[in-house]
Short mmCIF file of C-alpha atoms in Angstrom, two decimals:
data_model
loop_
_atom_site.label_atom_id
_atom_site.label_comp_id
_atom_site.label_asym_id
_atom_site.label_seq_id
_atom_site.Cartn_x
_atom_site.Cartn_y
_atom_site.Cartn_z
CA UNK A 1 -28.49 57.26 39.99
CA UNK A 2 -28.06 59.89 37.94
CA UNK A 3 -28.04 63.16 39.96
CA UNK A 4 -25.67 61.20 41.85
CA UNK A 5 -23.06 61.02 38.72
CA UNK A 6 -24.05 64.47 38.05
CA UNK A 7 -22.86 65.48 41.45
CA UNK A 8 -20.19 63.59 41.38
CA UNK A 9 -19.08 64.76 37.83
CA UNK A 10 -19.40 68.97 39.58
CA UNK A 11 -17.11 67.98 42.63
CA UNK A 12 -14.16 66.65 40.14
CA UNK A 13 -14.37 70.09 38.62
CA UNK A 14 -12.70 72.15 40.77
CA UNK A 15 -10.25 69.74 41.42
CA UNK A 16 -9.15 69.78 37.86
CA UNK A 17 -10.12 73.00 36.65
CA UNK A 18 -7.63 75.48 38.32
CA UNK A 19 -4.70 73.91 36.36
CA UNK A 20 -6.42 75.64 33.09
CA UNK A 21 -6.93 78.36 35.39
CA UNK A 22 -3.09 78.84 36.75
CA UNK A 23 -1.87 82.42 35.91
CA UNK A 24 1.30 82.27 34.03
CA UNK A 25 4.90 83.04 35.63
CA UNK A 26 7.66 85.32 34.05
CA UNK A 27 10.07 83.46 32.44
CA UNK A 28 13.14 82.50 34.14
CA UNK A 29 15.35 82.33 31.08
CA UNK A 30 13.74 85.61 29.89
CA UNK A 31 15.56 87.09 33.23
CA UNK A 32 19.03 85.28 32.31
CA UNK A 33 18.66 86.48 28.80
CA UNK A 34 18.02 90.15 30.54
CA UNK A 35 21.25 89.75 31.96
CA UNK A 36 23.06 88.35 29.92
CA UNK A 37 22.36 91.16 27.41
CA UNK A 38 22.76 94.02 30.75
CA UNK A 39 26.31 92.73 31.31
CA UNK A 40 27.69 91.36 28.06
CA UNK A 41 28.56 88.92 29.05
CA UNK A 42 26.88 85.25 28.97
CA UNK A 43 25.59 83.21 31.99
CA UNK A 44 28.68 81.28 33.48
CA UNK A 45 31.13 83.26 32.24
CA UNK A 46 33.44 85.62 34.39
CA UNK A 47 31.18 88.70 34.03
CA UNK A 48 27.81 87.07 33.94
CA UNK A 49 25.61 85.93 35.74
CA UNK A 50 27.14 82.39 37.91
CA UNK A 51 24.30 80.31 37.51
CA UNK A 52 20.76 80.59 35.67
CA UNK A 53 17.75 81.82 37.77
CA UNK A 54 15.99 79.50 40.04
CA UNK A 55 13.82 77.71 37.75
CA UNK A 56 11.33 76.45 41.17
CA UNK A 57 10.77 80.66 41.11
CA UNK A 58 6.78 81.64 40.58
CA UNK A 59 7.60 85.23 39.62
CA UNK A 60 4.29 87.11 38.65
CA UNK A 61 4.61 88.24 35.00
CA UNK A 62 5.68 92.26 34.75
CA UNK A 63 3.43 94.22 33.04
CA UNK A 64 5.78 96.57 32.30
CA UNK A 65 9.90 96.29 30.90
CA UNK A 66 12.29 94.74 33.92
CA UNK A 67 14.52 97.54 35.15
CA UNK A 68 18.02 95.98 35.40
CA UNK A 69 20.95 97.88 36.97
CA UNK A 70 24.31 97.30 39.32
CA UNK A 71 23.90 97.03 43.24
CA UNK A 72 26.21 98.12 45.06
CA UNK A 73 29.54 99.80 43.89
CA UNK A 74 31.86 96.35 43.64
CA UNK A 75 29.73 95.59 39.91
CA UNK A 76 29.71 91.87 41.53
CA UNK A 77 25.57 91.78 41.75
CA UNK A 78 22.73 92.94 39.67
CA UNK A 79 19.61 93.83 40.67
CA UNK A 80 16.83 92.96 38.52
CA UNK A 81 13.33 94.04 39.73
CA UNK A 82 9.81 94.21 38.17
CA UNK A 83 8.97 98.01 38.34
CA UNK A 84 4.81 96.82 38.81
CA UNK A 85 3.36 98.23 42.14
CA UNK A 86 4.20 95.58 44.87
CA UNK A 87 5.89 93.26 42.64
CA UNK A 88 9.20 91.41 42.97
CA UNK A 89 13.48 92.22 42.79
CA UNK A 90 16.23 89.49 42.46
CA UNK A 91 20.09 89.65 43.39
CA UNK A 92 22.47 87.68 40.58
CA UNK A 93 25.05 87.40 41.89
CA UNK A 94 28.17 87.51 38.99
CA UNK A 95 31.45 84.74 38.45
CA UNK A 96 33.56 86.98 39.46
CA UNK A 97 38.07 85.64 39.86
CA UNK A 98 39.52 86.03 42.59
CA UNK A 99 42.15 89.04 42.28
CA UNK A 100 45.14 89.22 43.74
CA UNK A 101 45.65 89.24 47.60
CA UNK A 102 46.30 92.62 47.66
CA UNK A 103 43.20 93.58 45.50
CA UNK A 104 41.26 96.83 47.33
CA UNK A 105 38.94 95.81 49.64
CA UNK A 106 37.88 98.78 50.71
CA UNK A 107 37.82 101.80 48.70
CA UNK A 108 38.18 105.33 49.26
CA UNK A 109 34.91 107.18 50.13
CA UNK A 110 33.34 103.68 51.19
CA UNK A 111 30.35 103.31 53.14
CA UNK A 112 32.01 100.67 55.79
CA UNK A 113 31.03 99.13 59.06
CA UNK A 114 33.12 100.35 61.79
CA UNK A 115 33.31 97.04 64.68
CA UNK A 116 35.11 98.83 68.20
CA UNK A 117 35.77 95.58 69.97
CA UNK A 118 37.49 94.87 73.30
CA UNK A 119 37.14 92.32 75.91
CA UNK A 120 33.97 91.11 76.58
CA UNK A 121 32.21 93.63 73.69
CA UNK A 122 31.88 94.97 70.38
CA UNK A 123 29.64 97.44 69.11
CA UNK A 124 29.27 98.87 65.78
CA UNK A 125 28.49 102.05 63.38
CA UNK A 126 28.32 103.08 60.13
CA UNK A 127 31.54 104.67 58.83
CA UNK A 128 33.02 106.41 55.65
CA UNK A 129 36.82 105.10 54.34
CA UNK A 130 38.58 107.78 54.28
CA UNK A 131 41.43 105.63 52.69
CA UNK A 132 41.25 102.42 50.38
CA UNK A 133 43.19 99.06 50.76
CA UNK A 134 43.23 95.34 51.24
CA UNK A 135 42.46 92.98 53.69
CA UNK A 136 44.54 93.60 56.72
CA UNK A 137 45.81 96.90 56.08
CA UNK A 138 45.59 99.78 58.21
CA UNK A 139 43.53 102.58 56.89
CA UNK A 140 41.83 105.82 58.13
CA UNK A 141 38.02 105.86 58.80
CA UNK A 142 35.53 107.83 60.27
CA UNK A 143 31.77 107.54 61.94
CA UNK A 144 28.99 108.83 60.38
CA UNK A 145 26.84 108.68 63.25
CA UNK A 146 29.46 110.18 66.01
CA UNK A 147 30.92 113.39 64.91
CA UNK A 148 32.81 111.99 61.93
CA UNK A 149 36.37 112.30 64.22
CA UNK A 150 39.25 109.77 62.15
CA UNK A 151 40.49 106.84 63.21
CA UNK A 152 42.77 104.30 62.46
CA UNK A 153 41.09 100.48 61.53
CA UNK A 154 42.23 97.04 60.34
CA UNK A 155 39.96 96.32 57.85
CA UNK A 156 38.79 92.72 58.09
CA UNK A 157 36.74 92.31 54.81
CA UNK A 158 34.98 94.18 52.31
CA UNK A 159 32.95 96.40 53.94
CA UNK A 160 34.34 95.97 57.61
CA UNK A 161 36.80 97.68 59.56
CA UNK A 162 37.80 96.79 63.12
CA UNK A 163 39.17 99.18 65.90
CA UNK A 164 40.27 96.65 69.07
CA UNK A 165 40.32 98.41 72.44
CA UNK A 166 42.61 96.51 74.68
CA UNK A 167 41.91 96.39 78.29
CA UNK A 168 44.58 97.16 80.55
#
């Protein structure tokens, strides 16, 4: 009888033994407090960061400082990353208001998406704006792929212009 407790006591062990074990995860409010203090603004206010860090995250602990910084030009997103070899980035997004209707959407020297569309296609390229403006306007682009000539395109959102080809 008792090697068989004995036994029975070893194959518990494991089962319960890699919860001492776990490795610790970074800190999720560590990261919203790393924002916070990056934009100056606190979490949930217009400037900060729209809603705390997924809490369900199992980020592996940096060993070094997180690198914080702005992605993309529009200062509506920051990139937080954990400069370790092979480790892990995050995108928070910001409460940002809406701005007026004719707010830029596009802005002069822009890295855009240039949609040609017609019937029964579309194809697209990278572009530069050559012009800024809002949604709907008309404004000047070119390709950066296919000799850079200028064109004329409806821009459709941030980041997308449209040229329409009509079929005749």
């Amino acid at each position: 009888m008792k090697p068989f407790v004995f036994t029975a006591a070893l194959l518990l062990a494991p089962i319960t033994a890699p919860t001492a074990w776990a490795a610790p995860f970074a800190d999720p409010a560590a990261i919203d407090a790393a924002v916070a203090q990056f934009t100056g603004v606190p979490l949930g206010s217009t400037g900060g960061a729209a809603q705390p860090v997924d809490r369900r995250l199992r980020l592996r602990p940096c060993a070094n400082p997180l690198s914080i910084g702005w992605y993309g030009s529009r200062r509506d997103t920051v990139l937080v990353q954990c400069p370790d070899v092979g480790s892990w980035r995050l995108f928070v997004p910001l409460l940002v208001t809406a701005g007026p209707a004719d707010a830029p959407a596009v802005l002069r020297g822009e890295g855009v998406t240039i949609a040609v569309t017609g019937p029964g296609f579309s194809v697209s390229q990278p572009g530069e704006a050559l012009d800024g403006g809002a949604v709907g306007a008309w404004i000047r682009v070119k390709s950066t792929t296919a000799g850079g000539q200028p064109m004329r395109a409806r821009i459709v959102r941030p980041g997308l212009v449209e040229v329409q080809l009509t079929g005749e």
